[in-house]
Amino acid sequence: MKKYINTDPWKIVEDDFMPENYRSSESLFSIGNGMMGQRASFEETYSGEALQGSYIAGIYYPDKTRVGWWKNGYPEYFGKIINSPDWIGFQIIVDNEILDLHNWSVNSFQRILDMRKGLLSRQFVATSPSGKSVRVHVSRFLSMYEPEIGTIRYEISPVNFTGNVQCKLFMEGDVKNEDSNYDEKFWDILHTEANKNYAYLLAETKKTRFRVAYSMNYHVFINDISWQGNAQPHHTETGVSHSFSLELSENDTLRMEKYVSVLSSFNHTINDLKENTIALAQKAEQLGFDYLLKQHQQVWSNIWEHSDIEIEGDLEAQQAIRFNIFQLNQTYTGSDARLNIGPKGFTGEKYGGLTYWDTEAYCLPFFLRTATQDVSRNLLIYRYKHLQKAIENAQKLGFTNGAALFPMVTINGEECHNEWEITFEEIHRNGAIAYAIYNYITYTDDHRFLIEYGLETLIAIARFWSQRVTLSPARNQYMILGVTGPNEYENNVNNNWYTNKLACWCLNYTVGCIDYVKKQAPDQYQELVKRIQFDEYTETSNWLKIVDNFYIPYDSEQGIFLQQDGYMDKEQLPASAIPADSRPINQHWSWDRILRSCFIKQADVLQGIYLFEKEFSDDVIRRNFEFYESRTVHESSLSPCIHSILASRIGDIEKAYELYLRTSRLDLDDYNNEVDEGLHITSMAGTWMSIVEGFGGLRIQDNQLTFHPQIPEKWRKYAFKIRFRGAYIKVTTDVNHVTFENLSETAINFMIFNKTVHLDPYGTKKVNRAVTV
């Protein structure tokens, strides 16, 4: 754990320059706007250890997989949202000394990410080796209003000298990915051009042939007066720049405002790229930094109006939840069904920036409740558009008859994971997608989605499960062999409880959905039957036979669901027995030792209990929670939030709060010593869930919202807002009361503490907690 970020309700702040934390801060202060994002690297030269990273949504490269030997069905490449040309660059030379905080003395330093405004800023005073000091202030944002524009304001003032300052504003295409499997560079630079009006760079990805165009305009001021001097345009084979030199007196201020447009063939025709890119950068310069920032902040103001969570009495908790909400909203806006959410978003290169099952299991619930319905619908349409690829993925592994296996990792529907044991074995991701369809329909009542997209997807997934099971001659029951569950510290196990439970539910749910669509949309159903060659009676009869005879592992001695066959053969130790200097175990133990231990990386059985909570009594949930929580090391970012929700469910608020802090401050305090690789974007949605579903007790029951609010001892009050079928309500919980405010014109009925409440349009109701808890 590493704590160096100041606590503030709306800001992420570091008050000192610590080179050892440079890469971590690059991650923590990352910015994005859904269409692109970047790590918080310095704009000026920095020669220390760094991971300069700019990433563009939808632009990827198929990096050839690196393996010791090949296996049938193995993915041919590891897809990556790749590091893109660097457009933020400034080179500052003060009397022949390059400004570089790795080599200069830093007298004072502060960096701030203002989450309310979506603005990254930095200010410092530094002294060169020859003793010349400068004061610098930099502000940067990626426009949420015009998401193809990035803007930087760079100000520099001599502190103790009068002298020459040379400035170069540049864009450079000679970039690489740190995680390249073969140290290959992924870009060809097709064209560079610089004249007095603009600088332009055109890059193309190798193999995939995506084109990305960059155009740069800028404005220079000295002491707030527009500079009318001439800059020299330059271009090389890989980069473009404008440079100028001038004399500055002590305490003069040179201000440079840099406007860059970033357009890609993902959203524009190739023939229009240059004209549109140049025009947009010129438009940005004409509008100016302050106006663009105002537009940008208005978008953020609207986002916070709908998704903020307020906490009184606990500044660390307040800062953490806003950090999580901020990162989620700047990673994904939901406006484009071709895009999805990677575990690291735009903050690093690990996991390739691509889509995992995290989206359906964690992100969908967040966007369902905080954004308009089309946002979460687009997340599911993304999967539907990849259904044919999922069928092809299954065919490569020997499945037939339209069975679909959605990829563990993807950008275009093809499986492209780099680790074979997860690619082949972690098949529970299929169930997460099926459950997400159920979750979406249950929450929104959008049965048109089921008719138009959902049922076809569910049938393909059910076909997979029906072929993936094995009928055991010894037990005369259906089993699923050779899998990896959510707990990736167990590989190639038989009968993982979570996977079996999810597969069994999926088969049964699909049969119910078939009956619904057949009655509600018979013509569309018959068209679907014909198109996918669905033999309803034969296939559904087989599915129900499997459901009726599915093996679900259980340990009667412990009274718990058994994580998988053979789990109790391991030496049973609590995670507290692991020495502190061996944590996290994935950085200290051999893989052999991890696999032989009883220790659990993340919620597995408890992940299933979370999904199917309605089926289990409080006693069943408590027994399983106490058993598995004591053995879980939470070395996956996806784990603590699920445990926190279930701890709230059984009334263990102290444990729920402990786990909330772990999930919410996972990156801010670097619990797992890995934030330098990027942030854990998808698990941040679980942090939101741990408050709303955990402490707030939000559920759907009998087609309406239900609440059972609790409050951590340290909090005086907390409040969140949610959308539900046209209604929009604010829920505020303090020690004594729960207050509901309807912020919409749609009346709503809901339940709190098992009592029904009616809330009129724009009405307010206050419920006494002390009496009802």
PDB file of C-alpha atoms in Angstrom, residues 37 111 115-117 141 203 206 258-259 289 331 351 366 427 432 437 468 491 516 546 583 605-606 617 672 696 719 755:
ATOM      1  CA  GLY A  37      -7.589   9.126 -23.246  1.00  0.00           C
ATOM      2  CA  ARG A 111      -0.462  18.374  -9.469  1.00  0.00           C
ATOM      3  CA  MET A 115     -12.832  15.811 -10.923  1.00  0.00           C
ATOM      4  CA  ARG A 116     -15.712  18.279 -10.777  1.00  0.00           C
ATOM      5  CA  LYS A 117     -14.318  20.123 -13.815  1.00  0.00           C
ATOM      6  CA  PHE A 141      -8.235  18.497 -20.751  1.00  0.00           C
ATOM      7  CA  ALA A 203      -0.557   7.756 -39.049  1.00  0.00           C
ATOM      8  CA  LYS A 206       0.040  -1.830 -39.435  1.00  0.00           C
ATOM      9  CA  LYS A 258      -2.118  24.290 -27.887  1.00  0.00           C
ATOM     10  CA  TYR A 259      -5.177  22.931 -29.732  1.00  0.00           C
ATOM     11  CA  PHE A 289      -9.112  27.636 -24.248  1.00  0.00           C
ATOM     12  CA  THR A 331     -13.769   6.093 -20.037  1.00  0.00           C
ATOM     13  CA  TYR A 351      -5.009  -6.256 -20.589  1.00  0.00           C
ATOM     14  CA  PHE A 366     -23.601   1.181 -12.751  1.00  0.00           C
ATOM     15  CA  ILE A 427     -16.032 -20.043 -19.816  1.00  0.00           C
ATOM     16  CA  ALA A 432     -22.105 -13.219 -17.345  1.00  0.00           C
ATOM     17  CA  ILE A 437     -29.445  -9.587 -20.505  1.00  0.00           C
ATOM     18  CA  ARG A 468     -20.036 -28.273 -22.813  1.00  0.00           C
ATOM     19  CA  ASN A 491      -6.890 -23.737 -13.004  1.00  0.00           C
ATOM     20  CA  TYR A 516     -42.284 -15.225 -23.657  1.00  0.00           C
ATOM     21  CA  ILE A 546     -29.690 -31.145 -18.047  1.00  0.00           C
ATOM     22  CA  ARG A 583       1.481 -10.279   0.158  1.00  0.00           C
ATOM     23  CA  VAL A 605     -18.804 -18.853  -4.837  1.00  0.00           C
ATOM     24  CA  LEU A 606     -19.684 -15.471  -3.371  1.00  0.00           C
ATOM     25  CA  SER A 617     -31.519 -17.607   3.286  1.00  0.00           C
ATOM     26  CA  ASN A 672      -1.852  -4.332  -4.765  1.00  0.00           C
ATOM     27  CA  GLY A 696     -28.236   1.179   0.373  1.00  0.00           C
ATOM     28  CA  ALA A 719     -26.869  10.138  -0.711  1.00  0.00           C
ATOM     29  CA  LYS A 755     -43.051  -1.724   3.405  1.00  0.00           C
TER      30      LYS A 755
END
